[in-house]
C-alpha cells in the first residue's frame, strides 16, 4: 500500500471539485445532507487510483527522513555562523 504526492494532489482536487459541484446541485445536497461524505469517498477513491497508476516514490520514507535531517542540520549550521 502506498500513497504518493500525485495521489494526494488528486485527492485534494477531487474533494474540492465535489464540494463545488454540490454547491450548485441543491438536489444532491438534499439527498446526501451535504457534500462531506461524497467528497470524502470520491477523494479517497481517486487518490488511491492515481497513486497506483503513477510511479512509486524513488526514496523510502526512512531515506526521506534521513535526507531532511541532513538538510536541517546543514541549514542550522549555516545560520549559526
PDB file of C-alpha atoms in Angstrom:
ATOM      1  CA  UNK A   1       0.000   0.000   0.000  1.00  0.00           C
ATOM      2  CA  UNK A   2       1.357   3.383  -0.988  1.00  0.00           C
ATOM      3  CA  UNK A   3       0.093   6.893  -1.384  1.00  0.00           C
ATOM      4  CA  UNK A   4       2.265   9.342  -3.282  1.00  0.00           C
ATOM      5  CA  UNK A   5       2.233  13.084  -3.949  1.00  0.00           C
ATOM      6  CA  UNK A   6       0.227  12.689  -7.154  1.00  0.00           C
ATOM      7  CA  UNK A   7      -2.463  10.796  -5.278  1.00  0.00           C
ATOM      8  CA  UNK A   8      -2.534  13.416  -2.533  1.00  0.00           C
ATOM      9  CA  UNK A   9      -2.974  16.235  -5.038  1.00  0.00           C
ATOM     10  CA  UNK A  10      -5.671  14.259  -6.854  1.00  0.00           C
ATOM     11  CA  UNK A  11      -7.494  13.764  -3.542  1.00  0.00           C
ATOM     12  CA  UNK A  12      -7.423  17.465  -2.754  1.00  0.00           C
ATOM     13  CA  UNK A  13      -8.640  18.459  -6.206  1.00  0.00           C
ATOM     14  CA  UNK A  14     -11.363  15.785  -6.189  1.00  0.00           C
ATOM     15  CA  UNK A  15     -12.666  16.840  -2.768  1.00  0.00           C
ATOM     16  CA  UNK A  16     -12.727  20.494  -3.820  1.00  0.00           C
ATOM     17  CA  UNK A  17     -14.451  19.730  -7.124  1.00  0.00           C
ATOM     18  CA  UNK A  18     -17.033  17.525  -5.407  1.00  0.00           C
ATOM     19  CA  UNK A  19     -17.834  20.169  -2.799  1.00  0.00           C
ATOM     20  CA  UNK A  20     -18.061  22.840  -5.503  1.00  0.00           C
ATOM     21  CA  UNK A  21     -20.372  20.661  -7.593  1.00  0.00           C
ATOM     22  CA  UNK A  22     -22.636  20.100  -4.604  1.00  0.00           C
ATOM     23  CA  UNK A  23     -22.821  23.860  -4.107  1.00  0.00           C
ATOM     24  CA  UNK A  24     -24.615  24.158  -7.459  1.00  0.00           C
ATOM     25  CA  UNK A  25     -26.731  20.983  -7.197  1.00  0.00           C
ATOM     26  CA  UNK A  26     -29.295  21.550  -4.422  1.00  0.00           C
ATOM     27  CA  UNK A  27     -30.965  18.203  -5.109  1.00  0.00           C
ATOM     28  CA  UNK A  28     -27.721  16.354  -4.350  1.00  0.00           C
ATOM     29  CA  UNK A  29     -27.241  18.332  -1.161  1.00  0.00           C
ATOM     30  CA  UNK A  30     -30.785  17.500  -0.059  1.00  0.00           C
ATOM     31  CA  UNK A  31     -30.261  13.802  -0.767  1.00  0.00           C
ATOM     32  CA  UNK A  32     -26.813  13.454   0.833  1.00  0.00           C
ATOM     33  CA  UNK A  33     -27.295  16.033   3.580  1.00  0.00           C
ATOM     34  CA  UNK A  34     -24.202  17.897   2.477  1.00  0.00           C
ATOM     35  CA  UNK A  35     -21.070  17.312   0.449  1.00  0.00           C
ATOM     36  CA  UNK A  36     -18.763  15.882   3.124  1.00  0.00           C
ATOM     37  CA  UNK A  37     -19.414  12.166   2.683  1.00  0.00           C
ATOM     38  CA  UNK A  38     -19.405  12.153  -1.149  1.00  0.00           C
ATOM     39  CA  UNK A  39     -16.304  14.373  -1.230  1.00  0.00           C
ATOM     40  CA  UNK A  40     -14.501  12.052   1.184  1.00  0.00           C
ATOM     41  CA  UNK A  41     -15.450   8.941  -0.778  1.00  0.00           C
ATOM     42  CA  UNK A  42     -14.517  10.389  -4.152  1.00  0.00           C
ATOM     43  CA  UNK A  43     -11.267  11.906  -2.861  1.00  0.00           C
ATOM     44  CA  UNK A  44     -10.198   8.625  -1.237  1.00  0.00           C
ATOM     45  CA  UNK A  45     -11.048   6.561  -4.295  1.00  0.00           C
ATOM     46  CA  UNK A  46      -9.410   8.915  -6.779  1.00  0.00           C
ATOM     47  CA  UNK A  47      -6.313   9.365  -4.608  1.00  0.00           C
ATOM     48  CA  UNK A  48      -5.833   5.609  -4.362  1.00  0.00           C
ATOM     49  CA  UNK A  49      -6.313   5.073  -8.100  1.00  0.00           C
ATOM     50  CA  UNK A  50      -3.932   7.890  -9.082  1.00  0.00           C
ATOM     51  CA  UNK A  51      -1.338   6.647  -6.581  1.00  0.00           C
ATOM     52  CA  UNK A  52      -1.493   3.175  -8.100  1.00  0.00           C
ATOM     53  CA  UNK A  53      -1.183   4.289 -11.728  1.00  0.00           C
ATOM     54  CA  UNK A  54       1.693   6.709 -11.142  1.00  0.00           C
ATOM     55  CA  UNK A  55       5.253   5.562 -10.398  1.00  0.00           C
ATOM     56  CA  UNK A  56       6.168   4.846  -6.799  1.00  0.00           C
ATOM     57  CA  UNK A  57       8.394   7.311  -4.969  1.00  0.00           C
ATOM     58  CA  UNK A  58      12.095   6.734  -5.581  1.00  0.00           C
ATOM     59  CA  UNK A  59      13.087   7.173  -1.930  1.00  0.00           C
ATOM     60  CA  UNK A  60      11.744   5.202   1.009  1.00  0.00           C
ATOM     61  CA  UNK A  61      10.248   7.009   3.988  1.00  0.00           C
ATOM     62  CA  UNK A  62      13.377   6.311   6.032  1.00  0.00           C
ATOM     63  CA  UNK A  63      15.598   7.782   3.310  1.00  0.00           C
ATOM     64  CA  UNK A  64      13.440  10.903   3.127  1.00  0.00           C
ATOM     65  CA  UNK A  65      13.577  11.389   6.900  1.00  0.00           C
ATOM     66  CA  UNK A  66      17.366  10.972   6.857  1.00  0.00           C
ATOM     67  CA  UNK A  67      17.709  13.439   3.961  1.00  0.00           C
ATOM     68  CA  UNK A  68      15.521  16.021   5.713  1.00  0.00           C
ATOM     69  CA  UNK A  69      17.538  15.670   8.916  1.00  0.00           C
ATOM     70  CA  UNK A  70      20.761  16.253   6.974  1.00  0.00           C
ATOM     71  CA  UNK A  71      19.346  19.329   5.252  1.00  0.00           C
ATOM     72  CA  UNK A  72      18.048  20.782   8.517  1.00  0.00           C
ATOM     73  CA  UNK A  73      21.407  20.203  10.117  1.00  0.00           C
ATOM     74  CA  UNK A  74      23.154  21.944   7.232  1.00  0.00           C
ATOM     75  CA  UNK A  75      20.733  24.866   7.415  1.00  0.00           C
ATOM     76  CA  UNK A  76      21.135  25.294  11.165  1.00  0.00           C
ATOM     77  CA  UNK A  77      24.925  25.096  10.842  1.00  0.00           C
ATOM     78  CA  UNK A  78      24.828  27.756   8.127  1.00  0.00           C
ATOM     79  CA  UNK A  79      22.637  30.117  10.159  1.00  0.00           C
ATOM     80  CA  UNK A  80      24.763  29.710  13.308  1.00  0.00           C
ATOM     81  CA  UNK A  81      27.743  31.339  11.600  1.00  0.00           C
TER      82      UNK A  81
END
